[in-house]
Short mmCIF file of C-alpha atoms in Angstrom, two decimals:
data_model
loop_
_atom_site.label_atom_id
_atom_site.label_comp_id
_atom_site.label_asym_id
_atom_site.label_seq_id
_atom_site.Cartn_x
_atom_site.Cartn_y
_atom_site.Cartn_z
CA MET A 97 4.26 20.66 -6.74
CA LYS A 98 6.95 18.59 -8.45
CA TYR A 99 8.34 15.46 -6.79
CA ILE A 100 11.35 13.51 -8.03
CA ILE A 101 12.03 9.99 -6.74
CA ILE A 102 15.36 8.26 -7.31
CA GLY A 103 14.94 4.49 -7.21
CA ALA A 104 11.82 2.56 -8.17
CA VAL A 105 11.84 -0.69 -6.24
CA ALA A 106 10.28 -1.17 -2.77
CA GLY A 107 10.73 2.20 -1.06
CA GLY A 108 10.60 4.41 -4.14
CA ALA A 109 7.57 2.77 -5.75
CA SER A 110 5.70 2.73 -2.44
CA THR A 111 6.40 6.46 -1.99
CA ALA A 112 5.27 7.29 -5.52
CA ALA A 113 1.97 5.39 -5.21
CA ARG A 114 1.16 7.03 -1.88
CA LEU A 115 2.09 10.50 -3.19
CA ARG A 116 -0.39 10.12 -6.01
CA ARG A 117 -3.15 8.96 -3.70
CA LEU A 118 -2.58 12.07 -1.59
CA ASP A 119 -2.06 14.58 -4.41
CA GLU A 120 -3.77 13.94 -7.73
CA HIS A 121 -2.40 17.12 -9.32
CA ALA A 122 1.30 16.86 -8.48
CA GLU A 123 3.96 16.13 -11.08
CA ILE A 124 5.78 12.93 -10.06
CA ILE A 125 8.88 11.66 -11.85
CA MET A 126 10.50 8.38 -10.79
CA PHE A 127 13.97 7.49 -12.09
CA GLU A 128 15.26 3.91 -12.14
CA LYS A 129 18.70 3.06 -13.53
CA GLY A 130 17.66 -0.56 -14.06
CA GLU A 131 15.19 -2.00 -16.53
CA TYR A 132 12.56 -3.06 -13.99
CA ILE A 133 10.59 -1.41 -11.23
CA SER A 134 8.71 -2.73 -8.21
CA TYR A 135 9.84 -6.34 -8.60
CA ALA A 136 9.73 -9.13 -6.02
CA ASN A 137 13.37 -9.04 -4.93
CA CYS A 138 12.79 -11.70 -2.26
CA GLY A 139 11.46 -14.13 -4.85
CA LEU A 140 14.56 -14.13 -7.07
CA PRO A 141 16.27 -17.25 -5.59
CA TYR A 142 13.04 -19.23 -5.98
CA TYR A 143 12.81 -18.36 -9.68
CA ILE A 144 16.37 -19.59 -10.17
CA GLY A 145 15.41 -22.81 -8.36
CA ASP A 146 12.28 -23.30 -10.51
CA VAL A 147 9.97 -23.00 -7.50
CA ILE A 148 8.53 -19.92 -9.23
CA LYS A 149 8.34 -20.92 -12.88
CA ASP A 150 6.75 -17.82 -14.42
CA ARG A 151 9.26 -14.95 -14.52
CA ASN A 152 6.49 -12.41 -15.03
CA LYS A 153 5.16 -13.14 -11.54
CA LEU A 154 8.27 -11.44 -10.16
CA LEU A 155 7.28 -8.19 -11.84
CA ILE A 156 4.66 -6.63 -9.57
CA GLN A 157 4.38 -3.54 -11.75
CA THR A 158 5.86 -2.46 -15.05
CA ALA A 159 6.70 1.13 -15.90
CA ALA A 160 3.68 1.24 -18.23
CA SER A 161 1.21 -0.23 -15.73
CA PHE A 162 2.49 2.01 -12.93
CA ASN A 163 2.11 5.06 -15.14
CA GLN A 164 -1.38 4.03 -16.21
CA ARG A 165 -2.63 3.46 -12.68
CA PHE A 166 -0.83 6.25 -10.80
CA ASN A 167 -0.03 8.78 -13.54
CA VAL A 168 3.64 8.72 -12.54
CA ASP A 169 6.31 9.50 -15.13
CA VAL A 170 8.46 6.37 -14.71
CA ARG A 171 11.80 6.55 -16.51
CA THR A 172 13.65 3.22 -16.50
CA LEU A 173 17.21 2.72 -17.75
CA THR A 174 17.70 6.31 -16.66
CA GLU A 175 20.46 6.99 -14.15
CA VAL A 176 20.63 10.06 -11.96
CA GLN A 177 24.33 10.91 -12.06
CA SER A 178 24.46 13.79 -9.62
CA ILE A 179 22.34 15.95 -7.32
CA ASP A 180 22.58 19.71 -6.82
CA ASN A 181 20.43 20.10 -3.74
CA ILE A 182 21.39 23.77 -3.38
CA ASN A 183 19.68 24.56 -6.68
CA LYS A 184 17.15 21.70 -6.28
CA SER A 185 18.05 19.87 -9.46
CA VAL A 186 19.28 16.46 -10.62
CA PHE A 187 21.42 15.57 -13.63
CA VAL A 188 20.32 12.50 -15.53
CA LEU A 189 21.66 10.08 -18.15
CA ASN A 190 19.24 8.27 -20.47
CA GLN A 191 21.10 4.99 -20.93
CA LYS A 192 19.08 4.08 -24.00
CA THR A 193 19.95 7.23 -26.00
CA GLY A 194 23.04 8.57 -24.25
CA GLU A 195 21.23 11.89 -23.69
CA THR A 196 21.98 13.85 -20.51
CA TYR A 197 19.66 16.46 -19.09
CA MET A 198 18.60 18.26 -15.92
CA GLU A 199 15.35 18.13 -13.96
CA THR A 200 14.38 20.46 -11.14
CA TYR A 201 12.25 19.53 -8.16
CA ASP A 202 10.33 20.94 -5.24
CA LYS A 203 10.84 17.82 -3.11
CA LEU A 204 13.31 15.00 -3.71
CA ILE A 205 12.94 11.44 -2.37
CA LEU A 206 16.02 9.21 -2.36
CA SER A 207 15.60 5.44 -2.59
CA PRO A 208 18.86 4.26 -4.19
CA GLY A 209 18.91 0.99 -2.23
CA ALA A 210 22.01 -1.01 -1.40
CA GLU A 211 24.76 -2.51 -3.51
CA PRO A 212 26.29 -5.98 -3.10
CA ILE A 213 29.79 -6.15 -1.66
CA ARG A 214 32.37 -7.43 -4.17
CA PRO A 215 35.77 -7.44 -2.47
CA PRO A 216 38.79 -6.90 -4.78
CA LEU A 217 39.85 -10.54 -4.68
CA PRO A 218 42.07 -12.00 -7.42
CA GLY A 219 39.90 -13.50 -10.17
CA ILE A 220 36.60 -12.10 -8.91
CA THR A 221 35.64 -10.94 -12.43
CA LEU A 222 35.87 -14.46 -13.89
CA ASP A 223 32.92 -15.78 -15.84
CA GLY A 224 30.59 -17.78 -13.58
CA ILE A 225 30.91 -15.58 -10.46
CA PHE A 226 27.67 -13.76 -9.67
CA THR A 227 25.94 -11.56 -7.13
CA LEU A 228 22.15 -11.61 -6.82
CA ARG A 229 20.48 -8.25 -6.32
CA ASN A 230 18.05 -7.62 -9.19
CA VAL A 231 16.16 -9.20 -12.08
CA ASN A 232 19.08 -8.90 -14.50
CA ASP A 233 21.35 -10.76 -12.04
CA THR A 234 18.70 -13.46 -11.84
CA ASP A 235 18.52 -13.79 -15.62
CA TYR A 236 22.31 -14.08 -15.91
CA ILE A 237 22.50 -16.78 -13.23
CA LYS A 238 19.57 -18.79 -14.58
CA SER A 239 20.90 -18.64 -18.14
CA PHE A 240 24.41 -19.66 -17.04
CA VAL A 241 23.15 -22.57 -14.95
CA ASN A 242 20.92 -23.86 -17.74
CA GLN A 243 23.48 -23.53 -20.52
CA LYS A 244 26.55 -24.84 -18.69
CA SER A 245 25.00 -27.94 -17.07
CA VAL A 246 26.32 -26.82 -13.70
CA LYS A 247 27.01 -29.61 -11.20
CA LYS A 248 29.03 -27.90 -8.45
CA ALA A 249 28.02 -24.64 -6.82
CA VAL A 250 29.81 -22.62 -4.16
CA VAL A 251 27.88 -20.01 -2.19
CA ILE A 252 30.08 -17.50 -0.39
CA GLY A 253 28.27 -16.09 2.63
CA GLY A 254 25.76 -17.71 4.98
CA GLY A 255 23.22 -14.91 5.17
CA PHE A 256 19.56 -15.00 4.15
CA ILE A 257 20.10 -14.78 0.38
CA GLY A 258 23.08 -17.13 0.50
CA LEU A 259 21.10 -19.85 2.27
CA GLU A 260 18.11 -19.41 -0.06
CA MET A 261 20.43 -19.75 -3.06
CA ALA A 262 22.12 -22.81 -1.55
CA GLU A 263 18.77 -24.51 -1.07
CA ASN A 264 17.53 -23.71 -4.56
CA LEU A 265 20.75 -24.79 -6.28
CA HIS A 266 20.71 -27.99 -4.20
CA ASP A 267 17.12 -28.64 -5.28
CA LEU A 268 18.26 -28.33 -8.90
CA GLY A 269 20.52 -31.33 -8.26
CA MET A 270 23.81 -29.52 -7.69
CA GLN A 271 26.52 -30.37 -5.19
CA VAL A 272 26.54 -27.26 -2.99
CA SER A 273 29.14 -25.85 -0.61
CA ILE A 274 28.58 -22.82 1.64
CA ILE A 275 31.65 -20.85 2.70
CA GLU A 276 31.21 -18.50 5.67
CA MET A 277 33.99 -16.35 7.13
CA GLY A 278 32.32 -16.10 10.56
CA ASN A 279 31.85 -18.83 13.14
CA GLN A 280 28.15 -19.19 12.25
CA ILE A 281 25.59 -18.62 9.54
CA LEU A 282 22.82 -16.00 9.83
CA ALA A 283 24.53 -13.07 11.56
CA PRO A 284 21.25 -11.59 12.94
CA VAL A 285 20.72 -14.62 15.21
CA ASP A 286 22.78 -15.86 18.13
CA TYR A 287 25.08 -18.87 17.88
CA PRO A 288 22.80 -21.46 19.56
CA ILE A 289 19.95 -20.93 17.10
CA ALA A 290 22.39 -20.82 14.19
CA ALA A 291 23.94 -24.10 15.40
CA ILE A 292 20.57 -25.86 15.20
CA VAL A 293 20.13 -24.71 11.59
CA GLN A 294 23.71 -25.64 10.70
CA GLN A 295 23.03 -29.24 11.75
CA HIS A 296 19.98 -29.29 9.48
CA ILE A 297 21.93 -27.92 6.50
CA ARG A 298 24.62 -30.57 6.89
CA SER A 299 21.96 -33.27 7.17
CA LYS A 300 20.97 -32.38 3.59
CA GLY A 301 24.42 -33.24 2.28
CA VAL A 302 25.47 -29.61 1.86
CA GLU A 303 29.06 -28.84 2.81
CA LEU A 304 29.25 -25.97 5.29
CA LYS A 305 32.66 -24.47 6.00
CA LEU A 306 32.73 -21.93 8.85
CA ASN A 307 35.63 -19.67 9.91
CA THR A 308 36.82 -19.83 6.33
CA ALA A 309 37.68 -16.79 4.19
CA VAL A 310 37.91 -16.89 0.41
CA THR A 311 41.20 -15.41 -0.81
CA GLY A 312 40.75 -15.59 -4.57
CA PHE A 313 39.59 -17.41 -7.68
CA GLU A 314 41.38 -19.09 -10.55
CA LYS A 315 40.25 -20.39 -13.91
CA ASN A 316 40.14 -24.20 -13.76
CA GLY A 317 39.34 -25.65 -17.17
CA ASP A 318 35.68 -24.82 -17.76
CA GLY A 319 35.20 -24.13 -14.06
CA ILE A 320 36.55 -22.05 -11.18
CA LEU A 321 38.96 -22.86 -8.37
CA VAL A 322 37.86 -21.14 -5.14
CA LYS A 323 40.85 -20.62 -2.82
CA TYR A 324 40.66 -20.33 1.00
CA ASN A 325 42.80 -18.76 3.70
CA THR A 326 43.52 -22.30 4.92
CA ASP A 327 45.64 -23.00 1.81
CA GLN A 328 42.85 -25.26 0.57
CA SER A 329 40.57 -24.86 -2.42
CA ILE A 330 37.40 -26.23 -3.95
CA GLU A 331 36.25 -26.63 -7.53
CA ALA A 332 33.04 -24.94 -8.68
CA ASP A 333 31.08 -24.54 -11.88
CA VAL A 334 29.26 -21.50 -10.52
CA VAL A 335 29.96 -19.16 -7.58
CA ILE A 336 27.36 -17.00 -5.87
CA LEU A 337 28.73 -14.06 -3.88
CA SER A 338 26.45 -13.35 -0.94
CA ILE A 339 28.90 -11.56 1.30
CA GLY A 340 26.51 -8.74 2.14
CA VAL A 341 25.40 -5.32 0.96
CA LYS A 342 26.11 -1.70 1.84
CA PRO A 343 24.04 1.48 1.42
CA ASP A 344 24.40 2.98 -2.05
CA THR A 345 25.19 6.60 -1.20
CA ARG A 346 27.37 7.50 -4.20
CA LEU A 347 24.95 10.22 -5.33
CA LEU A 348 25.55 12.16 -2.14
CA GLN A 349 29.32 12.49 -2.56
CA ASN A 350 29.23 16.05 -3.91
CA THR A 351 26.30 17.29 -1.83
CA ASN A 352 26.00 18.61 1.70
CA ILE A 353 23.45 15.92 2.57
CA GLN A 354 24.66 14.19 5.69
CA LEU A 355 25.65 10.54 6.10
CA GLY A 356 25.41 8.87 9.49
CA PRO A 357 27.81 6.77 11.58
CA ALA A 358 26.51 3.57 9.94
CA LYS A 359 27.49 4.99 6.50
CA GLY A 360 23.87 5.33 5.41
CA ILE A 361 21.84 8.42 4.58
CA TRP A 362 21.01 10.11 7.88
CA VAL A 363 17.28 10.76 8.34
CA ASN A 364 15.28 12.18 11.22
CA GLU A 365 12.08 10.69 12.62
CA PHE A 366 10.15 12.05 9.63
CA LEU A 367 12.52 10.38 7.11
CA GLN A 368 13.86 13.82 6.22
CA THR A 369 17.56 14.21 5.45
CA SER A 370 19.74 17.08 6.62
CA ASP A 371 18.29 19.01 3.67
CA PRO A 372 14.64 19.75 4.58
CA ASP A 373 13.53 19.38 0.94
CA VAL A 374 15.13 15.94 0.54
CA TYR A 375 13.71 12.76 2.09
CA ALA A 376 15.05 9.20 1.94
CA VAL A 377 13.73 5.66 2.40
CA GLY A 378 14.81 2.04 2.03
CA ASP A 379 18.11 0.19 2.23
CA ALA A 380 20.26 3.31 1.89
CA ILE A 381 19.07 5.08 5.05
CA GLU A 382 20.05 4.71 8.68
CA PHE A 383 18.07 5.47 11.81
CA GLU A 384 18.15 4.89 15.54
CA ASN A 385 17.68 1.32 16.67
CA PRO A 386 14.67 1.46 19.02
CA ILE A 387 16.29 -1.09 21.37
CA THR A 388 20.00 -0.17 21.52
CA HIS A 389 19.51 3.46 20.41
CA GLN A 390 22.53 3.11 18.14
CA SER A 391 22.44 4.04 14.47
CA MET A 392 21.58 1.14 12.16
CA ASN A 393 20.68 0.10 8.60
CA THR A 394 18.07 -2.43 7.63
CA TYR A 395 17.92 -4.27 4.32
CA LEU A 396 14.35 -5.57 4.40
CA ALA A 397 11.44 -5.00 2.03
CA GLY A 398 8.84 -4.66 4.80
CA PRO A 399 10.37 -1.59 6.46
CA ALA A 400 11.15 -0.02 3.06
CA ASN A 401 7.51 -0.22 1.96
CA LYS A 402 6.24 1.20 5.25
CA GLN A 403 8.82 3.98 5.11
CA GLY A 404 7.54 4.92 1.65
CA ARG A 405 4.02 5.45 2.95
CA ILE A 406 5.22 7.50 5.94
CA CYS A 407 7.57 9.55 3.77
CA ALA A 408 4.80 10.46 1.33
CA ASN A 409 2.53 11.49 4.19
CA ASN A 410 5.20 13.86 5.52
CA VAL A 411 6.13 15.26 2.11
CA VAL A 412 2.53 16.17 1.28
CA MET A 413 1.02 16.96 4.68
CA GLY A 414 4.03 18.25 6.61
CA ASN A 415 6.11 16.38 9.15
CA LYS A 416 3.42 14.80 11.28
CA HIS A 417 3.98 11.04 10.88
CA SER A 418 6.97 9.74 12.87
CA TYR A 419 8.87 6.64 11.83
CA LYS A 420 9.48 4.53 14.92
CA GLY A 421 12.37 2.57 13.43
CA ALA A 422 12.64 -1.14 12.65
CA ILE A 423 13.39 -4.09 14.93
CA ASN A 424 14.50 -6.14 11.91
CA THR A 425 11.82 -8.82 12.02
CA ALA A 426 12.84 -11.38 9.39
CA ILE A 427 12.21 -14.97 8.38
CA VAL A 428 13.92 -17.41 6.04
CA LYS A 429 13.22 -20.92 4.77
CA VAL A 430 16.30 -23.16 5.03
CA PHE A 431 15.45 -26.48 3.40
CA ASP A 432 12.77 -27.99 5.67
CA MET A 433 13.38 -25.57 8.53
CA THR A 434 12.17 -22.03 9.12
CA VAL A 435 14.29 -19.52 11.02
CA ALA A 436 12.93 -16.20 12.23
CA VAL A 437 14.21 -13.29 14.27
CA ALA A 438 12.87 -10.06 15.77
CA GLY A 439 14.65 -7.49 17.88
CA THR A 440 18.33 -7.36 18.77
CA ALA A 441 20.34 -10.55 19.27
CA SER A 442 22.07 -11.13 22.59
CA LYS A 443 25.54 -10.67 21.08
CA TYR A 444 24.58 -7.19 19.85
CA LEU A 445 22.87 -6.31 23.13
CA THR A 446 26.10 -7.25 24.89
CA ARG A 447 28.10 -5.12 22.46
CA GLY A 448 25.71 -2.22 23.08
CA ASN A 449 25.97 -2.62 26.89
CA VAL A 450 22.27 -3.44 27.20
CA PRO A 451 21.65 -5.62 30.31
CA HIS A 452 19.64 -8.71 29.46
CA ILE A 453 18.86 -12.34 30.28
CA VAL A 454 18.71 -15.09 27.65
CA SER A 455 16.33 -18.04 27.89
CA THR A 456 15.85 -20.96 25.48
CA ILE A 457 12.96 -23.42 25.30
CA HIS A 458 11.89 -26.23 22.97
CA SER A 459 8.17 -26.64 22.36
CA GLY A 460 5.81 -28.42 19.97
CA SER A 461 4.26 -26.65 17.01
CA HIS A 462 0.88 -28.03 18.06
CA ALA A 463 -0.61 -30.61 20.41
CA GLY A 464 1.70 -33.62 20.64
CA TYR A 465 -1.14 -36.12 20.41
CA TYR A 466 -2.25 -34.69 17.04
CA LEU A 467 -0.45 -36.01 13.97
CA GLY A 468 2.52 -34.02 12.65
CA ALA A 469 3.60 -32.00 15.68
CA GLN A 470 7.20 -30.82 15.30
CA GLN A 471 9.52 -29.16 17.73
CA MET A 472 10.63 -25.54 17.56
CA SER A 473 13.40 -23.87 19.53
CA ILE A 474 12.73 -20.38 20.87
CA GLN A 475 15.37 -18.11 22.34
CA ILE A 476 14.36 -14.80 23.88
CA ALA A 477 16.32 -11.99 25.52
CA PHE A 478 14.69 -9.70 28.05
CA SER A 479 15.49 -7.01 30.58
CA PRO A 480 16.46 -8.25 34.06
CA GLU A 481 14.78 -5.18 35.57
CA ASP A 482 11.24 -5.30 34.25
CA GLY A 483 11.10 -8.15 31.73
CA THR A 484 10.92 -5.93 28.63
CA LEU A 485 11.26 -8.26 25.64
CA LEU A 486 14.33 -7.32 23.59
CA SER A 487 14.61 -10.12 21.04
CA ALA A 488 13.16 -13.41 19.89
CA GLN A 489 14.68 -16.09 17.65
CA ILE A 490 12.93 -19.24 16.51
CA ALA A 491 14.10 -22.28 14.55
CA GLY A 492 11.55 -24.94 13.68
CA PHE A 493 9.52 -26.63 11.00
CA ASP A 494 5.92 -25.47 11.41
CA GLY A 495 4.23 -22.44 12.92
CA VAL A 496 7.41 -20.39 13.29
CA ASP A 497 5.97 -17.47 11.34
CA LYS A 498 2.94 -16.85 13.53
CA ARG A 499 4.99 -17.06 16.74
CA ILE A 500 7.62 -14.58 15.58
CA ASP A 501 4.89 -12.13 14.55
CA VAL A 502 3.48 -12.22 18.09
CA MET A 503 6.95 -11.70 19.56
CA SER A 504 7.66 -8.88 17.11
CA SER A 505 4.55 -7.02 18.22
CA VAL A 506 5.54 -7.34 21.87
CA ILE A 507 9.08 -6.11 21.16
CA SER A 508 8.02 -3.15 19.01
CA ARG A 509 5.57 -1.98 21.69
CA LYS A 510 8.30 -2.30 24.35
CA SER A 511 6.08 -4.71 26.25
CA THR A 512 7.26 -7.47 28.57
CA ILE A 513 7.55 -11.22 28.93
CA TYR A 514 4.50 -11.06 31.21
CA GLU A 515 2.39 -10.36 28.13
CA LEU A 516 3.68 -13.61 26.63
CA THR A 517 2.41 -15.55 29.65
CA GLU A 518 -1.12 -14.24 29.11
CA PHE A 519 -1.17 -14.15 25.32
CA GLU A 520 -4.50 -15.59 24.17
CA HIS A 521 -4.02 -17.63 21.04
CA ALA A 522 -6.40 -19.52 18.77
CA TYR A 523 -6.20 -23.07 20.03
CA ALA A 524 -7.22 -26.36 18.46
CA PRO A 525 -5.02 -29.49 18.39
CA PRO A 526 -3.96 -29.11 14.71
CA TYR A 527 -2.70 -25.56 15.34
CA SER A 528 -1.33 -25.22 18.85
CA SER A 529 -1.48 -26.52 22.42
CA ALA A 530 -3.46 -25.16 25.31
CA LYS A 531 -0.19 -23.57 26.38
CA ASP A 532 1.29 -22.18 23.18
CA PRO A 533 5.08 -22.00 22.67
CA VAL A 534 4.71 -18.23 23.09
CA ASN A 535 3.18 -18.81 26.52
CA MET A 536 5.85 -21.35 27.42
CA ALA A 537 8.64 -18.90 26.57
CA GLY A 538 6.91 -16.36 28.81
CA PHE A 539 6.44 -18.83 31.66
CA VAL A 540 10.12 -19.75 31.73
CA ALA A 541 11.20 -16.09 31.57
CA GLU A 542 8.79 -15.22 34.39
CA ASN A 543 10.23 -18.05 36.51
CA ILE A 544 13.71 -16.64 35.94
CA LEU A 545 12.71 -13.09 36.84
CA THR A 546 10.86 -14.19 39.98
CA LYS A 547 13.85 -16.32 41.06
CA LYS A 548 11.96 -19.61 40.81
CA LEU A 549 14.42 -20.74 38.15
CA ASN A 550 18.17 -20.23 38.16
CA ILE A 551 19.77 -20.99 34.78
CA PHE A 552 23.20 -21.47 33.27
CA TYR A 553 24.19 -21.74 29.61
CA TRP A 554 25.67 -24.29 27.24
CA ASP A 555 29.03 -22.47 27.04
CA GLU A 556 29.60 -22.24 30.82
CA PHE A 557 30.66 -25.82 31.54
CA SER A 558 34.32 -24.81 31.43
CA LYS A 559 33.66 -22.59 34.47
CA ILE A 560 32.22 -25.45 36.53
CA SER A 561 34.55 -26.65 39.28
CA SER A 562 35.48 -30.31 39.61
CA ASP A 563 33.97 -30.11 43.11
CA ASP A 564 30.55 -29.25 41.66
CA LEU A 565 27.91 -31.81 40.72
CA ILE A 566 26.50 -32.12 37.18
CA ILE A 567 23.31 -34.16 37.33
CA ASP A 568 21.52 -35.50 34.26
CA VAL A 569 17.86 -35.93 35.26
CA ARG A 570 16.80 -37.74 32.08
CA THR A 571 16.01 -41.45 32.04
CA SER A 572 18.82 -43.99 32.16
CA ASP A 573 18.14 -44.92 28.52
CA GLU A 574 18.52 -41.30 27.40
CA PHE A 575 21.68 -40.95 29.47
CA ALA A 576 23.19 -44.07 27.88
CA LYS A 577 22.71 -42.65 24.37
CA GLY A 578 24.79 -39.57 25.13
CA SER A 579 25.52 -37.22 27.99
CA ILE A 580 27.56 -34.21 29.03
CA PRO A 581 31.05 -35.10 30.35
CA ASN A 582 31.35 -35.63 34.12
CA ALA A 583 27.57 -35.87 34.62
CA ILE A 584 25.92 -38.44 36.88
CA ASN A 585 22.45 -39.74 36.14
CA ILE A 586 19.61 -39.36 38.63
CA PRO A 587 16.24 -39.39 36.79
CA VAL A 588 13.86 -36.67 37.94
CA ASP A 589 11.23 -39.16 39.02
CA GLU A 590 13.75 -40.79 41.39
CA ILE A 591 15.36 -37.67 42.80
CA ARG A 592 13.17 -37.38 45.91
CA ASN A 593 14.28 -40.87 46.96
CA LYS A 594 17.97 -40.13 46.40
CA LEU A 595 18.41 -36.84 48.22
CA SER A 596 20.79 -38.54 50.65
CA GLU A 597 23.17 -39.13 47.73
CA ILE A 598 23.29 -35.43 46.82
CA SER A 599 25.49 -33.17 48.95
CA LYS A 600 24.00 -29.88 50.10
CA ASN A 601 27.48 -28.38 50.31
CA LYS A 602 28.16 -28.55 46.57
CA LYS A 603 26.98 -26.42 43.68
CA ILE A 604 24.56 -28.48 41.60
CA HIS A 605 24.11 -28.06 37.85
CA LEU A 606 21.08 -29.88 36.43
CA TYR A 607 20.11 -30.66 32.87
CA CYS A 608 17.53 -32.68 30.98
CA GLN A 609 16.74 -32.95 27.27
CA ALA A 610 14.92 -29.64 26.84
CA GLY A 611 14.80 -27.90 30.23
CA LEU A 612 11.45 -28.80 31.81
CA ARG A 613 12.52 -31.84 33.82
CA GLY A 614 15.59 -29.97 35.01
CA TYR A 615 13.35 -27.18 36.27
CA ILE A 616 11.15 -29.67 38.14
CA ALA A 617 14.24 -31.23 39.70
CA GLN A 618 15.52 -27.81 40.67
CA ARG A 619 12.26 -26.93 42.42
CA ILE A 620 12.42 -30.20 44.37
CA LEU A 621 15.97 -29.55 45.51
CA VAL A 622 15.53 -25.87 46.35
CA GLN A 623 12.47 -26.59 48.46
CA THR A 624 14.28 -29.33 50.38
CA GLY A 625 17.18 -27.20 51.47
CA TYR A 626 19.60 -27.07 48.53
CA GLU A 627 20.73 -23.48 47.93
CA LYS A 628 23.13 -23.57 44.97
CA VAL A 629 21.15 -25.20 42.17
CA SER A 630 21.01 -24.17 38.49
CA ASN A 631 19.37 -25.64 35.40
CA LEU A 632 20.81 -25.73 31.86
CA SER A 633 18.85 -23.36 29.60
CA GLY A 634 17.76 -25.24 26.48
CA GLY A 635 18.90 -28.56 27.95
CA TYR A 636 21.08 -31.27 26.48
CA GLN A 637 19.49 -30.72 23.07
CA LEU A 638 20.88 -27.20 22.79
CA TRP A 639 24.27 -28.14 24.28
CA GLU A 640 24.63 -30.94 21.73
CA ALA A 641 23.75 -28.65 18.80
CA CYS A 642 26.23 -26.00 19.94
CA THR A 643 29.13 -28.38 20.61
CA SER A 644 28.77 -30.90 17.78
#
């Protein structure tokens, strides 16, 4: 049996290694148009920022070491130029010699990855404008930064890579500006969580311009002038384009292999394309979102590596191992904060007509009486029918990773918020509280589903009538430091003694700093005859972050 793999990074290399473990006697050829295989793509910004100082640590395997261990014929700097899937052959260019030749196959695995988006803006080819996708890009950026004594950096795009680059360039002592065309950074998360992170970025002295599109670039002495759609501009010594990526499907243009509605390579549950002898993995494929059931891409190393293993199983042993799809669990370090997401954000659930409820809490990373506890904000979305957990988003400073992993497991198994309430965690004061933030998120969601808690959201104040009451149940000192317009202050501990001052004929909207005291006040009022009472989800803290 002869297998050909196109692409030798996460998905391709993972497939090749698993193929060899399953079939010692097969002929396996892996083509890679670049110079490197199986490198740590996610570590590239940290090498530029000198967090990772040894470049060789980015190279998980070399072509020689991969061949020695797995007996795979790895051909780097060798580009597959076309595929003839009717005659089961590929046409290849050896970039080192200029030689072109043909190879036949029994089974073909596609892992061409994704390519960075470079819009045709005026001046985009100027020296000093880079994308970051591979090791060569990293070398170019690092060399340019070191040789040019760069002082001003502009990062275009507020996604994961863009924010990692902004942090690393800032840590090198540069003045950094982030330009984002949308109204928030981090498109996979909802606005409230993004707003919390945006405050943190600005606190570091980084300029963050939202709702701003770049229209072009001009040479400006030794630097670059970055022009905006607002008729403004900013000077830069280096520009990092992090606008996004798209599936690299150019090889399929002259084949009958099917693309999907998301413009990726269509695959079935066995990672098999429309040609039964061709499989595909990684950034270039699309599959059904297990939550919205719409076609989607994912550009994450974790799913690509797991797809490679499943693909190899099916290629060798027949289509027996189903791929369940990805819920896009991801995490990113943004200066001192950590932001993580799993599942489908509320804005995309709304777009996909998926009914859901959103709830936000703030909770400590571990016991408050133990030194170093820091707050994290957790937003979840869940089904109003049965509490099925649909998404989780967390922004915090410590312990974010372990909480999102728990949430991810619940989402991927289509389990409910009731599991969160009973989740048994490892507890000691340095690591958690007796009621973990995961439990607390579940408790609040359960209260909502069982009608013990009625919530409203930070962006609904414009809908509140002037006849309604907005009551701030924080202390008078907290109220004096800042409050929501038109609110009156009745601290929660005094509310039982001031019921005569609160009309039962009005709608009452409560809020506190984080949500807990508002909930307690709501329970007091509801059980003493007040019928129209709601509590602000996420409290004043979230409202302030979203409206600042």
